[in-house]
Tab-separated table of C-alpha atoms and ligand atoms in Angstrom:
chain	number	residue	atom	x	y	z
A	1	MET	CA	-50.453	35.433	-54.877
A	2	ALA	CA	-47.774	36.022	-57.493
A	3	LYS	CA	-49.005	35.400	-60.977
A	4	ALA	CA	-47.733	36.542	-64.302
A	5	ALA	CA	-50.170	39.010	-65.860
A	6	ASN	CA	-51.080	36.671	-68.696
A	7	SER	CA	-50.340	33.250	-67.111
A	8	ARG	CA	-52.928	30.909	-65.722
A	9	ILE	CA	-50.303	29.350	-63.422
A	10	MET	CA	-50.317	30.451	-59.776
A	11	CYS	CA	-47.455	30.439	-57.251
A	12	ASP	CA	-47.500	31.893	-53.769
A	13	LEU	CA	-43.685	32.142	-53.355
A	14	ASP	CA	-42.174	35.413	-52.191
A	15	TRP	CA	-39.226	35.328	-54.585
A	16	ASN	CA	-37.226	37.891	-52.580
A	17	LYS	CA	-37.646	36.442	-49.124
A	18	PRO	CA	-34.514	35.082	-47.409
A	19	GLY	CA	-34.580	31.524	-46.034
A	20	ARG	CA	-36.053	28.286	-47.349
A	21	GLN	CA	-39.437	28.171	-49.052
A	22	VAL	CA	-41.311	25.162	-50.382
A	23	SER	CA	-44.251	25.774	-52.703
A	24	VAL	CA	-45.853	24.643	-55.925
A	25	LEU	CA	-46.517	25.936	-59.371
A	26	ARG	CA	-50.303	25.428	-59.601
A	27	VAL	CA	-51.239	24.602	-63.170
A	28	PRO	CA	-54.922	24.522	-64.099
A	29	GLN	CA	-55.998	21.155	-65.491
A	30	SER	CA	-59.685	20.691	-66.020
A	31	ARG	CA	-60.940	17.095	-65.775
A	32	ASP	CA	-64.287	15.343	-66.034
A	33	ASP	CA	-64.277	14.821	-62.228
A	34	ALA	CA	-62.623	18.158	-61.289
A	35	GLY	CA	-63.506	21.055	-63.569
A	36	TRP	CA	-61.391	23.395	-61.462
A	37	GLY	CA	-58.607	20.901	-60.881
A	38	THR	CA	-54.956	21.905	-60.739
A	39	VAL	CA	-51.594	20.066	-60.975
A	40	GLU	CA	-49.089	21.009	-58.253
A	41	ILE	CA	-45.451	21.111	-59.411
A	42	PRO	CA	-43.073	21.345	-56.408
A	43	ILE	CA	-40.702	24.309	-56.412
A	44	MET	CA	-38.180	25.223	-53.713
A	45	VAL	CA	-36.355	28.476	-53.257
A	46	THR	CA	-33.509	28.872	-50.821
A	47	ALA	CA	-32.031	32.342	-50.383
A	48	GLY	CA	-29.314	33.745	-48.165
A	49	SER	CA	-30.007	36.852	-46.139
A	50	GLU	CA	-28.968	40.281	-47.366
A	51	ALA	CA	-26.457	40.338	-44.503
A	52	ARG	CA	-24.414	37.655	-46.280
A	53	GLY	CA	-24.091	39.881	-49.298
A	54	LYS	CA	-25.644	39.742	-52.704
A	55	GLY	CA	-25.106	36.722	-54.905
A	56	PRO	CA	-26.453	35.359	-58.192
A	57	THR	CA	-29.712	33.509	-58.726
A	58	VAL	CA	-29.231	29.936	-59.938
A	59	LEU	CA	-31.954	27.724	-61.454
A	60	PHE	CA	-31.601	23.930	-61.098
A	61	THR	CA	-34.149	21.982	-63.143
A	62	GLY	CA	-34.674	18.194	-63.329
A	63	GLY	CA	-37.371	16.021	-64.858
A	64	VAL	CA	-37.998	18.210	-67.890
A	65	HIS	CA	-38.193	14.700	-69.360
A	66	GLY	CA	-39.963	12.496	-66.870
A	67	ASP	CA	-37.912	9.326	-67.535
A	68	GLU	CA	-34.589	11.006	-66.659
A	69	TYR	CA	-34.188	10.405	-62.972
A	70	GLU	CA	-30.699	11.481	-61.798
A	71	GLY	CA	-31.562	15.180	-61.682
A	72	GLN	CA	-34.886	14.534	-59.937
A	73	ILE	CA	-33.020	12.753	-57.140
A	74	ALA	CA	-30.051	15.129	-56.893
A	75	ILE	CA	-32.088	18.358	-56.962
A	76	SER	CA	-34.626	17.013	-54.415
A	77	ARG	CA	-31.754	16.114	-52.078
A	78	LEU	CA	-30.108	19.483	-52.485
A	79	ALA	CA	-33.430	21.277	-51.802
A	80	ARG	CA	-33.706	19.396	-48.505
A	81	SER	CA	-30.154	20.028	-47.420
A	82	LEU	CA	-29.176	23.486	-48.660
A	83	ASP	CA	-28.731	25.765	-45.641
A	84	PRO	CA	-29.806	29.412	-46.285
A	85	ARG	CA	-27.531	30.554	-43.425
A	86	ARG	CA	-24.537	29.377	-45.440
A	87	LEU	CA	-25.756	30.599	-48.806
A	88	LYS	CA	-24.948	33.747	-50.707
A	89	GLY	CA	-27.548	34.488	-53.375
A	90	ARG	CA	-30.595	32.453	-54.306
A	91	VAL	CA	-31.191	28.903	-55.636
A	92	ILE	CA	-34.496	28.037	-57.389
A	93	MET	CA	-34.980	24.284	-57.547
A	94	ILE	CA	-37.618	22.405	-59.580
A	95	PRO	CA	-36.716	18.727	-59.288
A	96	ALA	CA	-39.452	17.396	-61.595
A	97	VAL	CA	-40.550	20.157	-63.963
A	98	ASP	CA	-42.841	17.944	-66.014
A	99	LEU	CA	-44.298	16.296	-62.919
A	100	PRO	CA	-47.028	14.328	-64.713
A	101	ALA	CA	-44.344	12.817	-66.980
A	102	ALA	CA	-42.062	12.158	-63.987
A	103	LEU	CA	-44.850	10.334	-62.117
A	104	ALA	CA	-45.560	8.267	-65.196
A	105	GLY	CA	-41.853	7.622	-65.865
A	106	ARG	CA	-42.283	8.954	-69.393
A	107	ARG	CA	-40.511	11.388	-71.666
A	108	LEU	CA	-43.715	12.972	-72.942
A	109	CYS	CA	-46.313	14.589	-70.712
A	110	PRO	CA	-49.344	12.241	-70.400
A	111	LEU	CA	-51.692	15.266	-70.097
A	112	ASP	CA	-51.046	16.638	-73.588
A	113	ASN	CA	-48.642	14.062	-75.098
A	114	ARG	CA	-46.033	16.779	-75.637
A	115	ASP	CA	-42.302	16.965	-75.024
A	116	LEU	CA	-41.982	19.940	-72.666
A	117	ASN	CA	-38.542	20.566	-74.023
A	118	ARG	CA	-40.039	21.278	-77.452
A	119	CYS	CA	-42.625	23.781	-76.140
A	120	PHE	CA	-40.503	26.876	-75.302
A	121	PRO	CA	-41.054	29.790	-75.129
A	122	GLY	CA	-44.604	28.468	-74.607
A	123	ASP	CA	-48.089	29.817	-74.735
A	124	PRO	CA	-50.124	31.117	-71.743
A	125	ARG	CA	-53.361	29.816	-73.351
A	126	GLY	CA	-51.888	26.573	-74.661
A	127	THR	CA	-51.757	22.981	-73.425
A	128	PHE	CA	-50.293	21.962	-70.027
A	129	CYS	CA	-46.689	21.899	-71.319
A	130	GLN	CA	-47.112	25.091	-73.292
A	131	MET	CA	-48.472	26.945	-70.239
A	132	LEU	CA	-45.671	25.622	-68.095
A	133	ALA	CA	-42.983	26.581	-70.626
A	134	HIS	CA	-44.467	30.051	-70.844
A	135	TYR	CA	-44.423	30.524	-67.057
A	136	ILE	CA	-40.806	29.377	-66.763
A	137	ASP	CA	-39.751	31.602	-69.653
A	138	SER	CA	-41.651	34.753	-68.671
A	139	VAL	CA	-41.743	34.617	-64.842
A	140	ILE	CA	-38.799	32.521	-63.610
A	141	LEU	CA	-36.022	33.076	-66.220
A	142	PRO	CA	-36.001	36.897	-65.905
A	143	MET	CA	-34.794	36.375	-62.295
A	144	VAL	CA	-32.049	33.871	-63.213
A	145	ASP	CA	-28.300	34.429	-63.775
A	146	VAL	CA	-27.151	30.808	-64.156
A	147	SER	CA	-29.171	27.736	-65.299
A	148	VAL	CA	-28.288	24.068	-64.976
A	149	ASP	CA	-30.835	21.767	-66.661
A	150	VAL	CA	-30.146	18.195	-65.499
A	151	HIS	CA	-31.031	15.609	-68.142
A	152	SER	CA	-30.043	12.068	-68.987
A	153	ALA	CA	-30.886	10.105	-72.114
A	154	GLY	CA	-34.240	8.628	-71.195
A	155	HIS	CA	-35.543	5.207	-72.231
A	156	SER	CA	-34.156	5.065	-75.738
A	157	ALA	CA	-30.479	5.774	-75.078
A	158	ASP	CA	-27.627	5.835	-72.590
A	159	SER	CA	-25.100	8.680	-72.364
A	160	ALA	CA	-21.511	9.099	-71.338
A	161	LEU	CA	-21.688	11.099	-68.124
A	162	SER	CA	-21.381	14.650	-69.277
A	163	THR	CA	-22.366	18.299	-69.192
A	164	ASN	CA	-23.155	20.025	-72.450
A	165	MET	CA	-23.336	23.550	-73.808
A	166	HIS	CA	-23.900	25.322	-77.099
A	167	HIS	CA	-21.049	27.003	-78.868
A	168	ARG	CA	-21.562	30.709	-78.340
A	169	ALA	CA	-20.402	33.371	-80.719
A	170	ASP	CA	-19.464	35.747	-77.876
A	171	ALA	CA	-15.990	34.863	-76.598
A	172	THR	CA	-16.650	36.021	-73.023
A	173	THR	CA	-19.854	33.958	-72.751
A	174	MET	CA	-18.034	30.995	-74.235
A	175	LYS	CA	-15.210	31.260	-71.690
A	176	ARG	CA	-17.586	31.660	-68.741
A	177	THR	CA	-19.692	28.695	-69.902
A	178	LEU	CA	-16.676	26.428	-70.356
A	179	ALA	CA	-15.524	27.402	-66.862
A	180	LEU	CA	-18.977	26.627	-65.392
A	181	ALA	CA	-18.970	23.213	-67.096
A	182	ALA	CA	-15.426	22.468	-65.907
A	183	ALA	CA	-16.496	23.427	-62.348
A	184	PHE	CA	-19.490	21.044	-62.561
A	185	GLY	CA	-16.875	18.360	-63.020
A	186	ALA	CA	-18.587	15.596	-65.045
A	187	PRO	CA	-16.177	13.203	-66.824
A	188	TYR	CA	-16.960	14.935	-70.139
A	189	ASN	CA	-18.263	18.312	-71.332
A	190	VAL	CA	-19.713	18.432	-74.860
A	191	VAL	CA	-19.757	21.648	-76.911
A	192	PHE	CA	-22.484	21.587	-79.601
A	193	TRP	CA	-22.713	23.599	-82.776
A	194	GLY	CA	-26.106	24.836	-84.026
A	195	VAL	CA	-28.310	21.846	-83.396
A	196	ASP	CA	-30.922	23.583	-81.262
A	197	GLU	CA	-34.323	24.032	-82.839
A	198	GLY	CA	-35.175	26.978	-80.607
A	199	ALA	CA	-37.945	25.239	-78.646
A	200	THR	CA	-35.944	23.879	-75.704
A	201	LEU	CA	-35.594	25.310	-72.202
A	202	THR	CA	-31.919	25.866	-73.021
A	203	SER	CA	-32.800	28.005	-76.054
A	204	SER	CA	-35.068	30.184	-73.876
A	205	VAL	CA	-32.331	30.474	-71.288
A	206	GLU	CA	-29.807	31.549	-73.934
A	207	ARG	CA	-32.155	34.067	-75.535
A	208	ARG	CA	-32.213	35.780	-72.129
A	209	GLN	CA	-28.391	35.897	-71.926
A	210	ILE	CA	-28.362	33.519	-68.954
A	211	LEU	CA	-25.240	31.407	-68.374
A	212	SER	CA	-26.330	27.876	-69.251
A	213	ILE	CA	-25.243	24.274	-69.127
A	214	GLY	CA	-27.182	20.995	-69.486
A	215	THR	CA	-26.226	17.449	-68.572
A	216	GLU	CA	-26.573	13.881	-69.853
A	217	LEU	CA	-26.058	11.611	-66.843
A	218	GLY	CA	-27.261	8.138	-67.785
A	219	GLY	CA	-30.300	6.711	-69.489
A	220	TYR	CA	-31.994	3.522	-70.636
A	221	GLY	CA	-34.860	4.490	-68.338
A	222	ARG	CA	-32.914	3.525	-65.198
A	223	VAL	CA	-31.204	5.389	-62.378
A	224	SER	CA	-27.455	5.553	-62.998
A	225	VAL	CA	-25.498	5.057	-59.766
A	226	ASP	CA	-22.593	7.132	-61.080
A	227	GLY	CA	-24.926	9.624	-62.736
A	228	VAL	CA	-26.571	10.519	-59.398
A	229	ARG	CA	-23.165	10.897	-57.759
A	230	VAL	CA	-21.886	13.155	-60.600
A	231	ALA	CA	-25.117	15.197	-60.456
A	232	GLU	CA	-24.956	15.814	-56.709
A	233	ARG	CA	-21.316	16.757	-56.746
A	234	GLY	CA	-21.824	18.867	-59.826
A	235	LEU	CA	-24.685	20.965	-58.353
A	236	ALA	CA	-22.608	21.643	-55.210
A	237	ASN	CA	-19.591	22.428	-57.413
A	238	VAL	CA	-21.572	25.028	-59.348
A	239	LEU	CA	-22.526	26.790	-56.112
A	240	LYS	CA	-18.881	26.684	-54.985
A	241	HIS	CA	-17.683	27.990	-58.355
A	242	LEU	CA	-20.079	30.934	-58.116
A	243	GLY	CA	-19.000	31.736	-54.581
A	244	MET	CA	-22.465	30.941	-53.170
A	245	ILE	CA	-21.286	28.271	-50.703
A	246	ALA	CA	-17.856	27.709	-49.165
A	247	GLY	CA	-15.255	25.437	-50.762
A	248	LYS	CA	-13.561	24.702	-54.044
A	249	PRO	CA	-15.172	22.500	-56.764
A	250	GLU	CA	-14.087	18.843	-56.591
A	251	THR	CA	-13.397	17.618	-60.109
A	252	ALA	CA	-11.218	14.510	-59.728
A	253	GLN	CA	-12.455	11.698	-61.999
A	254	ALA	CA	-12.781	7.923	-61.387
A	255	ASP	CA	-10.130	7.235	-64.056
A	256	GLY	CA	-7.586	9.401	-62.258
A	257	ALA	CA	-7.997	12.499	-64.478
A	258	ALA	CA	-7.903	15.795	-62.578
A	259	GLY	CA	-10.981	17.233	-64.285
A	260	THR	CA	-13.432	17.284	-67.146
A	261	ARG	CA	-12.421	16.269	-70.672
A	262	HIS	CA	-13.828	18.868	-73.086
A	263	MET	CA	-15.343	17.369	-76.228
A	264	MET	CA	-17.412	18.583	-79.176
A	265	VAL	CA	-20.130	17.438	-81.544
A	266	ARG	CA	-19.594	19.777	-84.480
A	267	ASP	CA	-20.375	17.988	-87.699
A	268	ASN	CA	-23.079	15.817	-89.184
A	269	VAL	CA	-20.596	12.915	-89.290
A	270	ALA	CA	-20.888	12.630	-85.488
A	271	TYR	CA	-24.275	10.990	-86.028
A	272	THR	CA	-25.153	7.517	-87.266
A	273	PHE	CA	-28.694	7.308	-88.604
A	274	CYS	CA	-31.018	4.353	-89.059
A	275	PRO	CA	-31.459	3.352	-92.714
A	276	ALA	CA	-34.538	1.097	-92.286
A	277	GLU	CA	-37.149	-0.045	-89.790
A	278	GLY	CA	-35.864	-3.038	-87.841
A	279	LEU	CA	-34.262	-4.250	-84.605
A	280	PHE	CA	-31.074	-2.436	-83.640
A	281	GLU	CA	-28.184	-4.417	-82.185
A	282	PRO	CA	-25.687	-1.842	-80.783
A	283	ARG	CA	-22.006	-2.869	-80.518
A	284	HIS	CA	-20.718	-0.501	-77.855
A	285	THR	CA	-21.771	1.097	-74.587
A	286	ALA	CA	-21.632	4.870	-73.962
A	287	GLY	CA	-18.185	6.168	-73.069
A	288	THR	CA	-16.387	3.623	-75.320
A	289	SER	CA	-13.630	4.938	-77.633
A	290	VAL	CA	-14.619	4.112	-81.237
A	291	LYS	CA	-12.973	4.391	-84.635
A	292	LYS	CA	-14.289	5.814	-87.901
A	293	GLY	CA	-15.490	2.943	-90.113
A	294	ALA	CA	-15.925	0.472	-87.227
A	295	THR	CA	-19.251	-1.316	-86.820
A	296	ALA	CA	-21.673	0.792	-84.754
A	297	GLY	CA	-24.347	-1.893	-84.852
A	298	LEU	CA	-26.626	-4.004	-87.024
A	299	VAL	CA	-30.237	-3.489	-88.068
A	300	HIS	CA	-31.938	-6.894	-88.102
A	301	PHE	CA	-35.107	-7.951	-89.911
A	302	VAL	CA	-36.768	-10.555	-87.713
A	303	GLU	CA	-39.802	-10.725	-90.000
A	304	ASP	CA	-37.432	-11.986	-92.706
A	305	PRO	CA	-34.625	-13.895	-90.880
A	306	SER	CA	-32.988	-15.005	-94.162
A	307	ARG	CA	-32.313	-11.343	-95.020
A	308	GLU	CA	-28.826	-10.159	-94.045
A	309	PRO	CA	-28.852	-7.412	-91.395
A	310	ILE	CA	-27.632	-3.922	-92.420
A	311	GLU	CA	-24.292	-2.989	-90.883
A	312	LEU	CA	-23.999	0.583	-89.573
A	313	LYS	CA	-20.628	2.294	-89.242
A	314	TYR	CA	-19.258	5.159	-87.218
A	315	ARG	CA	-18.516	8.179	-89.409
A	316	GLN	CA	-15.819	9.666	-87.183
A	317	SER	CA	-13.420	8.548	-84.469
A	318	GLY	CA	-13.924	9.611	-80.882
A	319	VAL	CA	-15.886	8.562	-77.791
A	320	LEU	CA	-19.434	7.243	-77.953
A	321	TRP	CA	-21.507	9.945	-76.291
A	322	MET	CA	-25.017	8.723	-76.995
A	323	ALA	CA	-25.551	4.977	-77.291
A	324	MET	CA	-29.060	4.302	-78.516
A	325	GLY	CA	-30.653	1.061	-77.505
A	326	PRO	CA	-34.317	1.435	-78.350
A	327	GLY	CA	-34.736	-2.141	-79.590
A	328	ARG	CA	-37.027	-1.383	-82.510
A	329	CYS	CA	-35.710	1.459	-84.687
A	330	ARG	CA	-37.151	3.435	-87.581
A	331	LYS	CA	-35.603	4.930	-90.675
A	332	GLY	CA	-34.138	8.322	-89.793
A	333	ASP	CA	-33.621	7.652	-86.075
A	334	THR	CA	-30.250	8.619	-84.581
A	335	LEU	CA	-28.569	5.417	-83.392
A	336	ALA	CA	-25.153	6.711	-82.210
A	337	VAL	CA	-23.503	10.074	-81.516
A	338	VAL	CA	-19.696	10.228	-81.339
A	339	MET	CA	-17.928	13.155	-79.672
A	340	ARG	CA	-14.370	14.134	-80.304
A	341	ASP	CA	-11.880	16.285	-78.435
A	342	TYR	CA	-12.722	20.011	-78.289
A	343	GLU	CA	-10.522	22.064	-80.528
A	344	GLY	CA	-11.601	25.561	-79.432
A	345	GLY	CA	-13.047	28.109	-81.789
B	1	CA	CA1	-33.418	14.678	-72.036
């Protein structure tokens, strides 16, 4: 049984075996009624035979946040359908990484009330999410060449259908990452500057020099019809782009565009923050073109209906990437994120 020297998580996969394997990451979880209980997180590995030639190892993750469903569906479907006889290289698929959160339809893990995506690089003696983050970082990531972490915006927001990536100082890495995102073929790709706090899966992936993209493919705690379609096509496109399955990436967009529109979120002015606790009335849906100075929404005070609502404005022109719709909002919350066209650099 394969087990990292200092991890409590067990997994009986033979990582180097050709063919299709279905297993679980077995995470200890002591309960009142099961002192030696474990939580089983499904993991699938499909690998081509050596005869097909060597290829890269790709990691597809969904459900890092349990209330983001498109990746859970698309990766599960790919895991059932991917044919090892037609595959070059290896694909590791974890459709619902934070399984307890996925089963509860929540962002945070109900076992320790943590956001798994704020627990990296983890702790082998920590809570459920910390143990899981540590296993992924120390056992799985060292095998991985390319990582696609499929997110959407969860209950509190909706997103324009997009991939995203951090701006990387190294020009070659930057070029390869932009090409990977373009091959995925979402309507938008968003380049971020320095907003990562170092505790996400993506930050662990990047520390290990792994080629990395993420996605935002819907939200509001629902399943986006278009988001699932973009996710499924995108995962297959990545495998085509890397030469792991036959075919060319399909990147035609619903609006007639030939491919992905590259965007960026570079400055603080991309964000509109909440000035006071209240009820947020947004004015636009994700993917809408918006102008600097236009009304982003109103914060209402239903406990004092005679008080005028506070008007919030966009601080730059562009396309609404993240449209928050949490209902109740608190001072300091992000209520809108506007992306603008990528200018290189
Ligand atoms: Ca997310």
